[in-house]
Coordinates of C-alpha atoms and ligand atoms in Angstrom, one line a residue:
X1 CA 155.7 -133.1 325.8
X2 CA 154.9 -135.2 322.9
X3 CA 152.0 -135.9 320.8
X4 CA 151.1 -139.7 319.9
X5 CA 150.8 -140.0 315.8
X6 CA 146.8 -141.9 316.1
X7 CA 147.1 -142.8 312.4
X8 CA 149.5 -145.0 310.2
X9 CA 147.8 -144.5 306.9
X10 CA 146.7 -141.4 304.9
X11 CA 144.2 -139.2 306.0
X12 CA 141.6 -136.8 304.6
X13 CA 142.6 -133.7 305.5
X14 CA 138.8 -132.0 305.7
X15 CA 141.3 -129.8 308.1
X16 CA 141.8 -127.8 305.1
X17 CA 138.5 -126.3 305.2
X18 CA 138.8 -125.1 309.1
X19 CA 141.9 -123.4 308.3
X20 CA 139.2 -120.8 306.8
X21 CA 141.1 -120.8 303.2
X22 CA 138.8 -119.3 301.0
X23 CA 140.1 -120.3 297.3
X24 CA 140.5 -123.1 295.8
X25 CA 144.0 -122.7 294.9
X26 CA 145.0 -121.9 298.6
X27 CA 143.0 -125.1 300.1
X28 CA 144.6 -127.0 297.7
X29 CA 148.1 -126.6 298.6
X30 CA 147.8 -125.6 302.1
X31 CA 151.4 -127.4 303.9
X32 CA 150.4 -126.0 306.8
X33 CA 147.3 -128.3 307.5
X34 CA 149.8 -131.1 306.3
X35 CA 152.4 -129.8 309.0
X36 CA 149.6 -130.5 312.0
X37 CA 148.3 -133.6 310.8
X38 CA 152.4 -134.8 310.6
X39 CA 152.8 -132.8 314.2
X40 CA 155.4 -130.9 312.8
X41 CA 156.1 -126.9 312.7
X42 CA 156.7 -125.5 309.0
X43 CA 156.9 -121.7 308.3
X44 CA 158.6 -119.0 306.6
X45 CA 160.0 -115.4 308.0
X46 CA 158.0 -112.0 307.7
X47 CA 159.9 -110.2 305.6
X48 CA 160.9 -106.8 306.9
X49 CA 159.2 -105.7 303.8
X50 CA 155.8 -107.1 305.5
X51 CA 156.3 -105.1 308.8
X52 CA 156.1 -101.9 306.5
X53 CA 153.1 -102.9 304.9
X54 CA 155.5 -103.5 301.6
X55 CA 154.3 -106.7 300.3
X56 CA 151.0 -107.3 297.9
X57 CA 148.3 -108.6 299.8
X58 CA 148.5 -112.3 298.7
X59 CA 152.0 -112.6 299.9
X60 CA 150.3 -112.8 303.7
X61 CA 147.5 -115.3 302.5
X62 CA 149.9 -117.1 301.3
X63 CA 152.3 -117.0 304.3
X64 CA 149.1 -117.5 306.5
X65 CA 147.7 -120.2 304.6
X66 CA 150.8 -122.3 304.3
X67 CA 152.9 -121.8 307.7
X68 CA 151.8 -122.6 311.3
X69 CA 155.1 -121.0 312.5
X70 CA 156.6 -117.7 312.4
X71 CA 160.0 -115.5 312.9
X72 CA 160.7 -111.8 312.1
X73 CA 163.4 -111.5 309.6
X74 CA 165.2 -108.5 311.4
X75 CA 162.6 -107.0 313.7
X76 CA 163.5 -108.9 317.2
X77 CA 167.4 -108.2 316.7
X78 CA 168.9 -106.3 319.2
X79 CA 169.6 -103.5 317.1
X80 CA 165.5 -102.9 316.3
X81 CA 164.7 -103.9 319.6
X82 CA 167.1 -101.7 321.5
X83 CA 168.4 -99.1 319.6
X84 CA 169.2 -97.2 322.3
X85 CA 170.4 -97.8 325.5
X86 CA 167.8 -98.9 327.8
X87 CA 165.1 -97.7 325.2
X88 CA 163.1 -100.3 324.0
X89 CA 160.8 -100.7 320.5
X90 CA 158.5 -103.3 320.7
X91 CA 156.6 -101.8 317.9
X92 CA 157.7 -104.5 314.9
X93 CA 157.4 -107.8 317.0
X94 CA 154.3 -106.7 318.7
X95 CA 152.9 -106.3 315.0
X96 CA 154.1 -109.8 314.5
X97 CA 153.0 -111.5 317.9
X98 CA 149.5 -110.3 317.2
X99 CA 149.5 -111.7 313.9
X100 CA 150.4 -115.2 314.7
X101 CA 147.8 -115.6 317.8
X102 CA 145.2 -113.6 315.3
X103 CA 146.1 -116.7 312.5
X104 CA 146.7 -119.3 315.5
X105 CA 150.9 -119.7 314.6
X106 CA 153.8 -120.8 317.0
X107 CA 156.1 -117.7 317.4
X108 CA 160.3 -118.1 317.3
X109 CA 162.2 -114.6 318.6
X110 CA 164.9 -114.1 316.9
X111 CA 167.9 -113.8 318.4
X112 CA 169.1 -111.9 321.7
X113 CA 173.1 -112.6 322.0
X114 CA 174.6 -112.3 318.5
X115 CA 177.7 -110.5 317.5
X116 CA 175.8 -109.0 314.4
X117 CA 172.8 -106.5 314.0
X118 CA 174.2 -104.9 317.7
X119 CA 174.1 -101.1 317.9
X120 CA 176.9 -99.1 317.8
X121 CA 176.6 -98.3 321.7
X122 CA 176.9 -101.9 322.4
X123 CA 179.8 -101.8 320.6
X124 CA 181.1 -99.0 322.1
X125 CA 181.6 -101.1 325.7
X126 CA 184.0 -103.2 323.6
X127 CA 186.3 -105.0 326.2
X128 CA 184.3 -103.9 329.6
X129 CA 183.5 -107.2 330.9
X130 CA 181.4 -105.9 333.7
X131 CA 179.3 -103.3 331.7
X132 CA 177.8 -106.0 328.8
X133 CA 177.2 -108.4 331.2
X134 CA 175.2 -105.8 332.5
X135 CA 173.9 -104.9 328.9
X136 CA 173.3 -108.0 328.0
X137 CA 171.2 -109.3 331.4
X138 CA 169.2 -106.1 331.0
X139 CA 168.5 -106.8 327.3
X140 CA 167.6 -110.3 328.1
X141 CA 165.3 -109.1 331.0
X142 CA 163.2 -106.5 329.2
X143 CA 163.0 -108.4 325.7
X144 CA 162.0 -111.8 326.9
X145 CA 159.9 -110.1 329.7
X146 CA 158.0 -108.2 327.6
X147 CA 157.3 -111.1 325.3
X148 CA 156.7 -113.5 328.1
X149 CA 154.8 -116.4 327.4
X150 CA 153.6 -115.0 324.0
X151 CA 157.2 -116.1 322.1
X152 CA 157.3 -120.0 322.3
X153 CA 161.3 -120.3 321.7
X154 CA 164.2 -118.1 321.6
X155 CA 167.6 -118.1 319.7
X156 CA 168.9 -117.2 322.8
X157 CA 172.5 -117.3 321.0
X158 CA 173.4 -117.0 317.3
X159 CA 176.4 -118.2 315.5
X160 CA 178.8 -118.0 318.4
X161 CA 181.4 -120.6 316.4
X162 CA 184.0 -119.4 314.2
X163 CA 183.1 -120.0 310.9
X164 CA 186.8 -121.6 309.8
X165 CA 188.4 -123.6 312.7
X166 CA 186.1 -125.2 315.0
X167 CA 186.1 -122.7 317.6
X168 CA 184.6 -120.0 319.3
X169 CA 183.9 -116.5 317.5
X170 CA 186.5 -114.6 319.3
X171 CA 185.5 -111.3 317.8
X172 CA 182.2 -111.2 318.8
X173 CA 181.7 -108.6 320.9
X174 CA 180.2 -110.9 323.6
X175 CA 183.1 -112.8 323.6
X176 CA 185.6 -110.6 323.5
X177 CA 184.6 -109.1 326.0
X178 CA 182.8 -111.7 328.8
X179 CA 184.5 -114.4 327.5
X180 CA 182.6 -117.9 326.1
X181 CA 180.6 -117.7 329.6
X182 CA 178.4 -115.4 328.2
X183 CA 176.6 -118.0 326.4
X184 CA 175.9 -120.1 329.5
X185 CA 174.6 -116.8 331.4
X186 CA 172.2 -115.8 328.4
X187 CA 170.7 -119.3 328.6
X188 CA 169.9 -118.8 332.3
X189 CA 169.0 -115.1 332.3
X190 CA 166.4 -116.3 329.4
X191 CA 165.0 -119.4 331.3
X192 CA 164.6 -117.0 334.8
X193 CA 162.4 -114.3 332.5
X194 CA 160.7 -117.1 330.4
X195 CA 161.0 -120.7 332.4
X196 CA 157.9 -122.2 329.5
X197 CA 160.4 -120.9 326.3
X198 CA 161.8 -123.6 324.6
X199 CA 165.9 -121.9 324.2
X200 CA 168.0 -122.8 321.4
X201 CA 171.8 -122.3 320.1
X202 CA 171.6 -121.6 316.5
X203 CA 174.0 -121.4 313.7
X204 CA 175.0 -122.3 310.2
X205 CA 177.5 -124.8 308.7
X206 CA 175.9 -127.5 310.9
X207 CA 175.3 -129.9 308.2
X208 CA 179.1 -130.2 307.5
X209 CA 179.4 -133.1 309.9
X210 CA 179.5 -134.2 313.5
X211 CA 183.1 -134.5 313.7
X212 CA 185.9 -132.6 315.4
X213 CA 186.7 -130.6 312.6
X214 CA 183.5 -129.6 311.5
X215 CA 181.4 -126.6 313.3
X216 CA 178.9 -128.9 314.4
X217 CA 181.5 -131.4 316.6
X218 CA 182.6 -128.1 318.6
X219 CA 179.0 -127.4 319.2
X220 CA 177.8 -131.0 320.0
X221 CA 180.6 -130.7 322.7
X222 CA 179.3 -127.5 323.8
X223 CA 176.2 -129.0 324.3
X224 CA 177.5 -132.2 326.4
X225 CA 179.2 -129.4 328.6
X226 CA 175.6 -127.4 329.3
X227 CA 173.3 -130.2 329.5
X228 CA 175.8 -131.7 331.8
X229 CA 176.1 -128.3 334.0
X230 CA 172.1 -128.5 333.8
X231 CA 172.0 -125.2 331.5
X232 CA 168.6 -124.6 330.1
X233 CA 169.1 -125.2 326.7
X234 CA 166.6 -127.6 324.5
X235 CA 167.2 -127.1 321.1
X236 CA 169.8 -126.4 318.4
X237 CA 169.0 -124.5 315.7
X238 CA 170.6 -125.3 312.5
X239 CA 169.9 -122.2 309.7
X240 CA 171.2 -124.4 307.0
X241 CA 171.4 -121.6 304.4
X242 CA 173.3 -124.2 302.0
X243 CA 173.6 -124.0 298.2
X244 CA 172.9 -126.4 295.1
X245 CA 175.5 -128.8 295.7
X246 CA 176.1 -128.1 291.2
X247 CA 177.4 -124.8 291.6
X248 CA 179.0 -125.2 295.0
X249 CA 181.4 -127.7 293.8
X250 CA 183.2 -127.1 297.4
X251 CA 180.1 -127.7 299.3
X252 CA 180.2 -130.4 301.9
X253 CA 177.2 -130.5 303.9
X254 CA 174.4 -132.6 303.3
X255 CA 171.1 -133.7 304.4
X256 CA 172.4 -136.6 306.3
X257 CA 175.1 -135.2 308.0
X258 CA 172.4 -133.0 309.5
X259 CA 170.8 -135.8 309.7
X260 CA 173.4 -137.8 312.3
X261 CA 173.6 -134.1 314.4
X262 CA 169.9 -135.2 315.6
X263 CA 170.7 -138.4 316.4
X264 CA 173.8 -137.0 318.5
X265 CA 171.5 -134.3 319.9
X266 CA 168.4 -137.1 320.7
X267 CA 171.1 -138.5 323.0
X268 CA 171.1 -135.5 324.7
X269 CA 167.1 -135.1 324.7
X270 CA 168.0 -131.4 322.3
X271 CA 165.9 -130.6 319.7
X272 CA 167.0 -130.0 316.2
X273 CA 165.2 -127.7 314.5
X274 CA 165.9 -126.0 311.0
X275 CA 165.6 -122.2 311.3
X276 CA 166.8 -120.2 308.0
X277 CA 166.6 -122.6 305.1
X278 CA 167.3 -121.9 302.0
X279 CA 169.0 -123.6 299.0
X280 CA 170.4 -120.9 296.6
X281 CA 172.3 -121.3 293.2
X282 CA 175.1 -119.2 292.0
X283 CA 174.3 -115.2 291.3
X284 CA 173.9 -115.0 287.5
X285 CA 173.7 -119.0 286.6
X286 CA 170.5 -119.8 284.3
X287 CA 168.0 -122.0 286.5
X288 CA 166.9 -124.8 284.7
X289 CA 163.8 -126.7 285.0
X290 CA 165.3 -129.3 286.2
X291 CA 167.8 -127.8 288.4
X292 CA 164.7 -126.0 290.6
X293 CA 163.5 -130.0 290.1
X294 CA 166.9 -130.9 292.1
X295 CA 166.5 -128.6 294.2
X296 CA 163.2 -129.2 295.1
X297 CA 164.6 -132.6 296.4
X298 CA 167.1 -131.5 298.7
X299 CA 164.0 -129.5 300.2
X300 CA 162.6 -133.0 300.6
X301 CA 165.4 -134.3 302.1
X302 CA 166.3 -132.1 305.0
X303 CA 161.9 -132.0 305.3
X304 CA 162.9 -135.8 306.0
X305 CA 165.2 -135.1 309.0
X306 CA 161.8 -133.2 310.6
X307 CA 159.5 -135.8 309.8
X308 CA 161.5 -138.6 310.5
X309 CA 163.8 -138.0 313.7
X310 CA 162.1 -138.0 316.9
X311 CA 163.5 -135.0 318.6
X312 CA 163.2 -132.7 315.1
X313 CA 160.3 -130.8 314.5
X314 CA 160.7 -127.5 313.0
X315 CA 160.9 -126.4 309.2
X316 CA 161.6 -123.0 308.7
X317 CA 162.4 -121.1 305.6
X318 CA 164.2 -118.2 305.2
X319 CA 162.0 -116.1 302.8
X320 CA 158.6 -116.8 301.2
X321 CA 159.0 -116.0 297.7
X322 CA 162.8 -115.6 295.4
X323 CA 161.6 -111.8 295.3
X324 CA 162.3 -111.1 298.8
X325 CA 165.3 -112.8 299.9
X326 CA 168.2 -112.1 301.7
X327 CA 170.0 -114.1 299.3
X328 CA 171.7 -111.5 296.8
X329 CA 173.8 -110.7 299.4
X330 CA 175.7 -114.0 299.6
X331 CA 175.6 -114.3 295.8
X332 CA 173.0 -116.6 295.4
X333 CA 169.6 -116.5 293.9
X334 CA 166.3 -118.4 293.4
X335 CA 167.1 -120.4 297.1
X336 CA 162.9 -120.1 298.5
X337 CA 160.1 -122.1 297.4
X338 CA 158.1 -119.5 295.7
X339 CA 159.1 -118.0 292.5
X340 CA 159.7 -114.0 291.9
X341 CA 155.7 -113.8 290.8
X342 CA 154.8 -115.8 294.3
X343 CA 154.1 -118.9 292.2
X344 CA 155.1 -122.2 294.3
X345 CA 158.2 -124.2 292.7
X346 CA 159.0 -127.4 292.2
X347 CA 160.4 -127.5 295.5
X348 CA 156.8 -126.2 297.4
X349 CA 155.7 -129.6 295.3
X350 CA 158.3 -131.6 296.5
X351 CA 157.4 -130.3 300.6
X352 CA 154.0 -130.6 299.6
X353 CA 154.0 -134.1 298.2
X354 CA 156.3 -135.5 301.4
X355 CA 153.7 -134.0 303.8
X356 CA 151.0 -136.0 302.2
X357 CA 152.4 -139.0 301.6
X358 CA 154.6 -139.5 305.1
X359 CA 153.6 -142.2 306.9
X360 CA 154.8 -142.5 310.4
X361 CA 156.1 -145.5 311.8
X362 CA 152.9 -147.5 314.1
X363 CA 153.0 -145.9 317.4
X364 CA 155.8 -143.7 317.1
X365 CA 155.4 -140.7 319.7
X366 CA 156.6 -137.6 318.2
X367 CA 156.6 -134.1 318.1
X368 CA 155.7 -131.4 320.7
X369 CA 151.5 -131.7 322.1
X370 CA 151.5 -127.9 321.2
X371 CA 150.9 -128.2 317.8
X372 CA 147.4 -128.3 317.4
X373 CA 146.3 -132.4 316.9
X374 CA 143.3 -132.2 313.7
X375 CA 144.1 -136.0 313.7
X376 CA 141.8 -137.4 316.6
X377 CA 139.1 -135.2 314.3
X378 CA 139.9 -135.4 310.7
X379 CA 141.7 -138.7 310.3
X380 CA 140.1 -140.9 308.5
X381 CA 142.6 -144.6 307.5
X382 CA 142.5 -144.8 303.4
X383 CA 143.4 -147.2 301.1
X384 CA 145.8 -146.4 298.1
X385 CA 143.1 -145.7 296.2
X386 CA 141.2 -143.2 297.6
X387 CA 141.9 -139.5 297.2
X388 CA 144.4 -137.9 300.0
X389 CA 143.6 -134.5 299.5
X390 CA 140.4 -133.4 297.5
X391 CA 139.1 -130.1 297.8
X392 CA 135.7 -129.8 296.7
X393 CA 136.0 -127.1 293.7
X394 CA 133.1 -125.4 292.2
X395 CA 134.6 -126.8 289.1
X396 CA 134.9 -130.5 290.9
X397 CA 138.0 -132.6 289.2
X398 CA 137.7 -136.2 290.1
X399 CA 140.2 -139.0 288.7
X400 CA 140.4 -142.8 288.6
X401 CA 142.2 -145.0 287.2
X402 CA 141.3 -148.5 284.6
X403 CA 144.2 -150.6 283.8
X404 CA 146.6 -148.6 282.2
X405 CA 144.3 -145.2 281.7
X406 CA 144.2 -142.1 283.7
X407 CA 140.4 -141.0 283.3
X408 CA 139.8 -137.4 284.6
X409 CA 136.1 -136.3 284.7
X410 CA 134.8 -132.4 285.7
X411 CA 137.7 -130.6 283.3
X412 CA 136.5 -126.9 281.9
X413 CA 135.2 -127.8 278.9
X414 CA 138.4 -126.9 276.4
X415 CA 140.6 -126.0 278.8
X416 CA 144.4 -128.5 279.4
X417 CA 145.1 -130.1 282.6
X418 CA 148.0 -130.7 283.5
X419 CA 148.8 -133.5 284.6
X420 CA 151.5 -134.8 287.2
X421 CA 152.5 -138.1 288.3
X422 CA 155.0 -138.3 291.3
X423 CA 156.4 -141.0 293.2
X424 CA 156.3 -141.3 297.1
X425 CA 159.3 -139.0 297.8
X426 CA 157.5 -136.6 296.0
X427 CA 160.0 -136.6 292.6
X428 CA 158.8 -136.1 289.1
X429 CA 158.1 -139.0 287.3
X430 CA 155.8 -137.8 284.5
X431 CA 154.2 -134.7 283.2
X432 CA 151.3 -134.1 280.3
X433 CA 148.9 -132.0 279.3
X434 CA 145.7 -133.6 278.9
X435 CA 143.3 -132.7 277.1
X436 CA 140.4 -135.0 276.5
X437 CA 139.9 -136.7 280.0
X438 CA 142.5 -139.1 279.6
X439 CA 145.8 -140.2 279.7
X440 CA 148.0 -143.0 279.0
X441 CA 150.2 -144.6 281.1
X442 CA 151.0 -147.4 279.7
X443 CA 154.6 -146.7 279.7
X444 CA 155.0 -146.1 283.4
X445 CA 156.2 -149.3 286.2
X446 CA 154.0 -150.5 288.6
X447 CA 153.9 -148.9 291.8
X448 CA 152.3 -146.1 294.1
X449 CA 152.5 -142.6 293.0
X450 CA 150.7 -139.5 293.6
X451 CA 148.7 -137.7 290.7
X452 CA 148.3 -134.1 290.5
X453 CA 145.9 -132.6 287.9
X454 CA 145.5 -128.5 287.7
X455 CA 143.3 -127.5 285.3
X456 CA 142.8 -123.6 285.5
X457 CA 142.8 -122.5 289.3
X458 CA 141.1 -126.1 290.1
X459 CA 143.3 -128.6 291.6
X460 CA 142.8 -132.5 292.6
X461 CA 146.0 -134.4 294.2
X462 CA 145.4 -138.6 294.4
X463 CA 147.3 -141.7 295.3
X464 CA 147.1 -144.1 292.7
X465 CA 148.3 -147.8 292.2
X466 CA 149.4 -148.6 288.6
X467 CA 149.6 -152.6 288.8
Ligands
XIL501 C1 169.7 -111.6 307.7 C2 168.4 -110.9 307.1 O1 167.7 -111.8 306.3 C3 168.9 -109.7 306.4 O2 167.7 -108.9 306.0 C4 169.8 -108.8 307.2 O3 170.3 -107.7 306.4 C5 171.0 -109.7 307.7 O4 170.4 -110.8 308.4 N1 171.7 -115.7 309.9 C6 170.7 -115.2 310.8 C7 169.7 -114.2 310.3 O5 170.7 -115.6 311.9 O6 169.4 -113.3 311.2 C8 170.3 -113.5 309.0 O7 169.2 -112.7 308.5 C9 170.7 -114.5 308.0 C10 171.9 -115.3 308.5

């Protein structure tokens, strides 16, 4: 099912206000309304901290405010979900299925047929091919039954491809034991319990190339094999847990080899959809300014892959803020979008700035009809000029532009703005403080860019032409 994009240009995005945001820092950076109006899914894990009630209250407005899609970081793994044999705890995901139809958000179980997170009395049957078919059919039944039509896609396998070579994981204790089949069987056990799930392979290393070599070559030949033996499977799920490509001096993936995996998949009518990203630097580096400024541009890039390929529509981040991230434990740091003190980073400016500016190609169909369509209601065609995004602030900023002058009227009295000018692709061209209602920009080419002004907890984001 696809939706029809009814709008070229920008559009107002009086959405904003019926997400029910209450403050005007929320409203004003909200990607989620952004994600609907672009037809796209864009979210973040609960952190298993948030299933204990471990997290400060603003770290769930945020993640409610900003994501129309959500996965549990742990809580749907086989270990939490059957801990013991043929004992079930729903407990966790229940919390988290109720608070995505309470905020209105797309819901991704995570995963059933993994070789990790699997209790120690699956791996007890180690070898006995009869028994975890049996194990794994029943796990399948009761998890996806209970969640029936209340989880909208399953990993139903996870990173079932050798990490080195390109082949399969041959110490997975699925495959040791069943052999590679049990990959085809959890596809169809899934579809018979949940025929309206959408069911995806996912792994990492997919954005290393689609070539025999690489991981994502085996897998694209995988797929041929199961769409061909009409296997149920409609997405690939590519975690892309990648680092910053200046202190990975080995790493070779890249946004467009991910990129040319879509294309391969759209051939196959598969989905690509990122699942776990992150973008991490080295454990123990300094971050720079402008390194979280680099970084904040491969966000943009692999957001591109989403917004731009047909059969791509899911963004999901592995983490909410640099605080809570799984991340130490590959020896990375600072990889999410919001800082330690759940402050957004260049990189939630980067997203942010993409979302608002994307303009789809004229009658493009894209994207699944489930995400909810604010266009045919909120859309409104603008010209450069006008304002994009304006959220109407106690403290009202507006801006215009004469010749080469910035003018920015409703400041608090005394108090800096800060001032941003971006290009289109959302980088950084130009940053100031301004502190009398105007600013000079005299030096700065012609072109379109996007102006940002913060000024206390006030913000105003605008398209402007500098001819
Ligand atoms: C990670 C979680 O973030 C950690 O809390 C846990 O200790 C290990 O698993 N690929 C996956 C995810 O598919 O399930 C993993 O999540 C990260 C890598």
């Amino acid at each position: 099912m696809k939706k029809t994009h009814a709008f070229a240009g920008l559009v107002l995005s009086t959405a904003l206000f019926g997400a029910g945001l209450t403050n005007a820092f929320a409203a004003d950076e909200t990607l989620r309304s952004l994600a609907d109006k672009n037809g796209i899914y864009i979210g973040a894990i609960l952190n298993s901290q948030w299933f204990n009630g471990g997290l400060p209250g603003n770290y769930e407005q945020i993640h409610k405010s900003q994501f129309n899609i959500v996965v549990a970081e742990n809580e749907m793994k086989f270990d939490a979900t059957e801990p013991s044999e043929n004992r079930f705890n729903y407990n966790n995901g229940d919390k988290m299925v109720k608070y995505a139809k309470a905020n209105g958000m797309r819901v991704r179980g995570h995963a059933l047929a993994w070789h990790s997170q699997v209790p120690n009395w699956v791996n007890n049957y180690k070898g006995n091919k009869q028994k975890l078919l049996s194990v794994l059919k029943n796990h399948i039944k009761n998890v996806v039954g209970h969640w029936k039509g209340q989880i909208d896609e399953w990993d139903v396998v996870n990173e079932a491809i050798s990490n080195n070579e390109p082949q399969w994981r041959t110490g997975s204790v699925w495959y040791q034991g069943i052999g590679p089949e049990f990959i085809d069987s959890a596809f169809v056990w899934t579809h018979e319990v949940d025929p309206d799930a959408e069911l995806c392979y996912n792994d990492y290393n997919l954005e290393q190339g689609v070539n025999p070599k690489a991981k994502a070559g085996f897998l694209l030949e995988q797929v041929k094999r199961w769409v061909k033996n009409g296997i149920p499977i409609h997405c690939v799920g590519s975690q892309t847990h990648v680092e910053d490509t200046t202190t990975d001096k080995h790493f070779i993936g890249s946004p467009d080899s991910l990129r040319s995996l879509a294309k391969e998949l759209a051939k196959l009518n598969v989905k690509l959809k990122i699942t776990e990203l992150d973008i991490g630097f080295k454990s123990g580096i300094n971050v720079s300014k402008s390194d979280l400024e680099r970084q904040g541009q491969t966000f943009r890039q692999y957001l591109d892959i989403i917004l731009e390929e047909p059969n791509a529509d899911t963004y999901l981040i592995w983490g909410v803020s640099d605080k809570w991230s799984w991340l130490g434990g590959l020896n990375r740091q600072k990889g999410l979008i919001y800082d330690d003190n759940l402050k957004p980073k260049p990189a939630f400016d980067s997203i942010l700035v993409r979302l608002q500016t994307y303009e789809p190609p004229k009658d493009t169909a894209k994207k699944d009809s489930t995400v909810k369509d604010s266009t045919a209601k909120d859309s409104t065609a603008l010209d450069p000029g006008q304002s994009i995004k304006q959220f109407n602030a106690p403290n009202s900023l507006s801006l215009h532009v004469a010749g080469r002058t910035l003018f920015v009227t409703g400041l608090a009295s005394k108090t800096a703005a800060k001032v941003d000018l971006l290009d289109l692709q959302g980088r950084p061209v130009y940053s100031t403080n301004c502190i009398n209602g105007t600013v000079d920009l005299s030096n700065i080419a012609e072109g379109l860019y996007v102006v940002r002004v913060q000024n206390g907890s006030t913000n105003l984001t605008k398209r402007i032409s500098i001819k």
